[in-house]
């Protein structure tokens, strides 16, 4: 007997989002620069994939205003935010004009030319090596070509739709 195909997902979008709000995650500003222009957005959908070659993934909504810049430049930097970066995260989280986003912090560059946030916890300067399309998002697989770290700062976590500082354990 033919199986009935249905467009209704087993879990509704809102139920999925409510559930995902229970997963704490680091907060990152993903930046790029190149022929497609300078752009940046806040992302929590970031994780390590493999260390050989050193690869992270970043999930980017194709409807975001920054999407064309990332696809054209093919490079990006994952700037992981510290506890002092809550307002910067909101600024890069949508709607604000691009110049205004970048004016709010200091930037340098490493290897690819993507903006490096000078006081980030860690910055992974990357080239995009592979892209997989899933639903509304593109999964960008990114190979790190340079890294800069700040080992003193405290972290920032997004959990339950709010920001929380994440303290380093002091040395004993
Ligand atoms: N992966 C993403 O695209 C993502 C992640 C976090 C937040 N956001 C956006 O930031 C804003 C505030 O988010 P919030 O966490 O305060 O409340 P929310 O209710 O919009 O989201 C709750 C959680 O659901 C997930 N989520 C939200 N939108 C998603 C999407 N389009 N695709 C996949 N997962 C998604 C995230 O894990 C998020 O933390 C919203 O506009 C949201 O869409 C997007
Ligand atoms: C805490 C938090 C976390 C995320 C986001 C927002 C916030 C506040 N946003 C949304 C993303 O930052 C926003 O869509 C972009 O800034 C693009 O917005 P404009 O289209 O330029 O207004 C987001 N978008 C995305 O494509 N992938 C992600 O992982 C996340 N994560």
Short mmCIF file of C-alpha atoms and ligand atoms in Angstrom, two decimals:
data_model
loop_
_atom_site.label_atom_id
_atom_site.label_comp_id
_atom_site.label_asym_id
_atom_site.label_seq_id
_atom_site.Cartn_x
_atom_site.Cartn_y
_atom_site.Cartn_z
CA UNK A 1 0.00 0.00 0.00
CA UNK A 2 1.32 3.48 -0.90
CA UNK A 3 2.57 5.51 2.07
CA UNK A 4 0.75 8.79 2.68
CA UNK A 5 3.18 11.71 2.42
CA UNK A 6 2.50 14.56 4.80
CA UNK A 7 4.04 18.03 4.96
CA UNK A 8 3.28 18.32 8.69
CA UNK A 9 6.42 17.71 10.76
CA UNK A 10 6.15 15.42 13.79
CA UNK A 11 7.42 18.23 16.02
CA UNK A 12 6.12 21.77 15.54
CA UNK A 13 8.60 24.62 15.00
CA UNK A 14 7.73 26.35 18.30
CA UNK A 15 8.05 23.11 20.28
CA UNK A 16 11.46 22.56 18.68
CA UNK A 17 12.61 26.10 19.54
CA UNK A 18 11.33 25.78 23.12
CA UNK A 19 13.30 22.55 23.44
CA UNK A 20 16.44 24.03 21.84
CA UNK A 21 16.31 26.89 24.37
CA UNK A 22 17.33 24.23 26.95
CA UNK A 23 20.68 23.69 25.19
CA UNK A 24 23.26 26.15 26.48
CA UNK A 25 25.80 27.25 23.87
CA UNK A 26 28.71 29.60 23.33
CA UNK A 27 27.93 32.85 21.52
CA UNK A 28 30.00 33.86 18.49
CA UNK A 29 30.21 36.74 16.05
CA UNK A 30 30.91 35.35 12.60
CA UNK A 31 32.61 37.88 10.33
CA UNK A 32 33.74 38.03 6.73
CA UNK A 33 35.37 40.47 4.31
CA UNK A 34 36.29 40.34 0.65
CA UNK A 35 34.71 41.02 -2.76
CA UNK A 36 31.24 40.45 -1.23
CA UNK A 37 31.85 43.15 1.37
CA UNK A 38 32.30 43.20 5.15
CA UNK A 39 29.58 41.51 7.17
CA UNK A 40 28.96 39.85 10.53
CA UNK A 41 26.22 38.09 12.49
CA UNK A 42 25.70 36.45 15.87
CA UNK A 43 25.62 32.65 15.87
CA UNK A 44 25.10 30.00 18.53
CA UNK A 45 24.95 27.15 15.99
CA UNK A 46 28.73 26.56 15.89
CA UNK A 47 30.73 23.46 16.82
CA UNK A 48 33.93 21.52 16.28
CA UNK A 49 33.81 18.88 13.51
CA UNK A 50 37.30 17.35 13.28
CA UNK A 51 40.87 18.33 14.22
CA UNK A 52 42.34 16.78 11.06
CA UNK A 53 42.00 19.06 9.18
CA UNK A 54 40.99 21.54 11.95
CA UNK A 55 37.34 22.15 11.05
CA UNK A 56 34.33 23.89 12.63
CA UNK A 57 30.81 24.22 11.36
CA UNK A 58 28.59 27.31 11.35
CA UNK A 59 24.86 27.23 10.51
CA UNK A 60 23.68 30.31 8.60
CA UNK A 61 20.07 31.13 7.74
CA UNK A 62 19.87 31.76 3.97
CA UNK A 63 17.34 34.58 4.56
CA UNK A 64 19.84 36.62 6.64
CA UNK A 65 21.00 39.91 5.08
CA UNK A 66 24.63 38.74 5.47
CA UNK A 67 24.16 35.53 3.47
CA UNK A 68 25.36 36.85 0.04
CA UNK A 69 28.57 38.29 1.55
CA UNK A 70 29.53 34.94 3.12
CA UNK A 71 28.80 32.93 -0.02
CA UNK A 72 30.82 35.30 -2.19
CA UNK A 73 33.84 35.75 0.12
CA UNK A 74 34.29 32.05 1.00
CA UNK A 75 36.22 33.04 4.16
CA UNK A 76 35.05 33.80 7.68
CA UNK A 77 36.20 34.25 11.26
CA UNK A 78 34.48 32.64 14.27
CA UNK A 79 34.93 35.14 17.14
CA UNK A 80 33.82 33.52 20.41
CA UNK A 81 32.45 36.12 22.81
CA UNK A 82 33.54 36.89 26.36
CA UNK A 83 31.28 37.85 29.29
CA UNK A 84 31.57 41.58 28.45
CA UNK A 85 30.11 41.14 24.93
CA UNK A 86 26.37 40.86 25.59
CA UNK A 87 25.42 44.15 23.90
CA UNK A 88 27.75 43.42 20.95
CA UNK A 89 25.99 40.07 20.51
CA UNK A 90 22.59 41.82 20.37
CA UNK A 91 23.94 44.35 17.87
CA UNK A 92 25.11 41.57 15.51
CA UNK A 93 21.91 39.58 16.17
CA UNK A 94 19.94 41.30 13.43
CA UNK A 95 18.32 44.47 12.06
CA UNK A 96 21.20 46.91 12.87
CA UNK A 97 22.96 48.38 9.77
CA UNK A 98 26.34 46.71 9.13
CA UNK A 99 28.54 49.80 9.68
CA UNK A 100 26.90 50.39 13.06
CA UNK A 101 27.62 46.78 14.10
CA UNK A 102 31.36 47.09 13.38
CA UNK A 103 31.69 50.60 14.88
CA UNK A 104 30.88 49.18 18.32
CA UNK A 105 34.15 47.22 18.72
CA UNK A 106 37.83 47.03 17.66
CA UNK A 107 38.89 44.72 14.85
CA UNK A 108 42.11 43.48 13.29
CA UNK A 109 42.82 40.76 10.73
CA UNK A 110 44.95 37.62 10.54
CA UNK A 111 45.27 35.48 7.41
CA UNK A 112 42.01 35.60 5.41
CA UNK A 113 41.18 39.29 5.95
CA UNK A 114 38.01 38.49 7.94
CA UNK A 115 37.56 40.86 10.92
CA UNK A 116 39.08 39.56 14.18
CA UNK A 117 37.42 40.91 17.33
CA UNK A 118 40.44 42.11 19.36
CA UNK A 119 39.10 41.10 22.80
CA UNK A 120 37.35 37.86 21.76
CA UNK A 121 37.87 34.75 23.89
CA UNK A 122 39.19 32.99 20.80
CA UNK A 123 39.08 33.71 17.05
CA UNK A 124 39.24 31.03 14.36
CA UNK A 125 40.22 32.53 11.00
CA UNK A 126 38.85 30.12 8.39
CA UNK A 127 38.28 29.31 4.75
CA UNK A 128 34.92 27.74 3.89
CA UNK A 129 35.67 24.28 2.46
CA UNK A 130 32.20 22.75 2.08
CA UNK A 131 28.55 23.82 2.25
CA UNK A 132 25.52 21.60 2.93
CA UNK A 133 21.98 22.92 2.60
CA UNK A 134 19.48 21.73 5.26
CA UNK A 135 16.02 23.32 5.42
CA UNK A 136 16.31 27.09 5.92
CA UNK A 137 20.03 27.00 6.72
CA UNK A 138 23.39 26.37 5.09
CA UNK A 139 25.93 24.42 7.13
CA UNK A 140 29.29 26.04 6.44
CA UNK A 141 32.26 23.72 7.06
CA UNK A 142 35.22 25.94 7.86
CA UNK A 143 38.92 25.00 8.01
CA UNK A 144 40.91 27.08 10.51
CA UNK A 145 44.02 28.64 8.96
CA UNK A 146 44.96 30.85 11.94
CA UNK A 147 43.89 31.13 15.58
CA UNK A 148 44.25 33.79 18.26
CA UNK A 149 43.34 33.19 21.93
CA UNK A 150 42.76 35.21 25.09
CA UNK A 151 43.30 32.86 28.04
CA UNK A 152 42.28 35.33 30.77
CA UNK A 153 38.73 36.33 29.88
CA UNK A 154 35.54 34.71 31.16
CA UNK A 155 33.08 33.12 28.74
CA UNK A 156 29.50 33.89 27.66
CA UNK A 157 26.73 31.30 27.33
CA UNK A 158 23.29 31.64 25.72
CA UNK A 159 20.81 29.51 27.67
CA UNK A 160 17.04 29.79 28.22
CA UNK A 161 16.93 32.79 25.80
CA UNK A 162 19.31 34.80 28.01
CA UNK A 163 23.02 35.46 28.35
CA UNK A 164 24.97 34.04 31.29
CA UNK A 165 28.61 34.73 32.22
CA UNK A 166 30.77 31.58 32.44
CA UNK A 167 33.59 31.98 34.95
CA UNK A 168 36.99 30.33 34.63
CA UNK A 169 38.00 28.32 37.67
CA UNK A 170 40.72 30.34 39.37
CA UNK A 171 44.08 28.60 39.72
CA UNK A 172 44.59 26.94 43.13
N1 LIG B 1 20.30 28.60 14.52
C1 LIG B 1 19.71 29.78 14.37
O1 LIG B 1 19.43 30.20 13.27
C2 LIG B 1 19.41 30.61 15.59
C3 LIG B 1 19.91 30.25 16.83
C4 LIG B 1 19.60 31.07 17.93
C5 LIG B 1 18.83 32.20 17.73
N2 LIG B 1 18.40 32.52 16.50
C6 LIG B 1 17.56 33.71 16.28
O2 LIG B 1 17.78 34.68 17.31
C7 LIG B 1 16.54 35.25 17.73
C8 LIG B 1 16.34 35.04 19.23
O3 LIG B 1 16.39 33.64 19.53
P1 LIG B 1 16.03 33.08 20.97
O4 LIG B 1 16.97 31.93 21.27
O5 LIG B 1 16.02 34.17 21.96
O6 LIG B 1 14.54 32.56 20.88
P2 LIG B 1 13.84 31.54 19.85
O7 LIG B 1 12.60 31.07 20.52
O8 LIG B 1 13.71 32.17 18.52
O9 LIG B 1 14.89 30.34 19.72
C9 LIG B 1 15.10 29.34 20.74
C10 LIG B 1 16.18 28.40 20.25
O10 LIG B 1 15.73 27.72 19.07
C11 LIG B 1 16.78 27.60 18.12
N3 LIG B 1 16.43 28.38 16.92
C12 LIG B 1 15.80 29.60 16.87
N4 LIG B 1 15.58 29.95 15.61
C13 LIG B 1 16.08 28.95 14.84
C14 LIG B 1 16.13 28.73 13.47
N5 LIG B 1 15.62 29.61 12.59
N6 LIG B 1 16.72 27.61 13.02
C15 LIG B 1 17.23 26.69 13.88
N7 LIG B 1 17.19 26.85 15.20
C16 LIG B 1 16.62 27.95 15.67
C17 LIG B 1 18.02 28.14 18.79
O11 LIG B 1 18.71 27.08 19.42
C18 LIG B 1 17.46 29.11 19.81
O12 LIG B 1 18.32 29.36 20.90
C19 LIG B 1 15.46 34.59 16.87
O13 LIG B 1 15.19 35.43 15.79
C20 LIG B 1 16.10 33.32 16.40
O14 LIG B 1 15.58 32.88 15.15
C21 LIG B 1 18.66 31.76 15.42
C1 LIG B 2 21.95 34.65 20.53
C2 LIG B 2 21.71 34.57 19.04
C3 LIG B 2 22.12 33.44 18.35
C4 LIG B 2 21.91 33.35 16.98
C5 LIG B 2 21.25 34.39 16.28
C6 LIG B 2 20.84 35.53 16.98
C7 LIG B 2 21.07 35.64 18.34
C8 LIG B 2 20.68 36.89 19.07
N1 LIG B 2 21.04 34.26 14.92
C9 LIG B 2 20.34 35.32 14.17
C10 LIG B 2 21.37 36.15 13.39
O1 LIG B 2 22.33 36.73 14.23
C11 LIG B 2 20.65 37.24 12.57
O2 LIG B 2 19.72 36.61 11.76
C12 LIG B 2 21.71 37.92 11.75
O3 LIG B 2 22.27 38.96 12.50
C13 LIG B 2 21.17 38.49 10.44
O4 LIG B 2 20.19 39.44 10.70
P1 LIG B 2 19.82 40.45 9.53
O5 LIG B 2 19.21 39.63 8.46
O6 LIG B 2 21.11 41.09 9.14
O7 LIG B 2 18.88 41.43 10.18
C14 LIG B 2 21.54 33.17 14.24
N2 LIG B 2 21.39 33.06 12.89
C15 LIG B 2 21.92 32.02 12.22
O8 LIG B 2 21.79 31.95 11.00
N3 LIG B 2 22.61 31.04 12.89
C16 LIG B 2 22.78 31.06 14.24
O9 LIG B 2 23.43 30.18 14.81
C17 LIG B 2 22.22 32.16 14.95
N4 LIG B 2 22.34 32.23 16.31
#
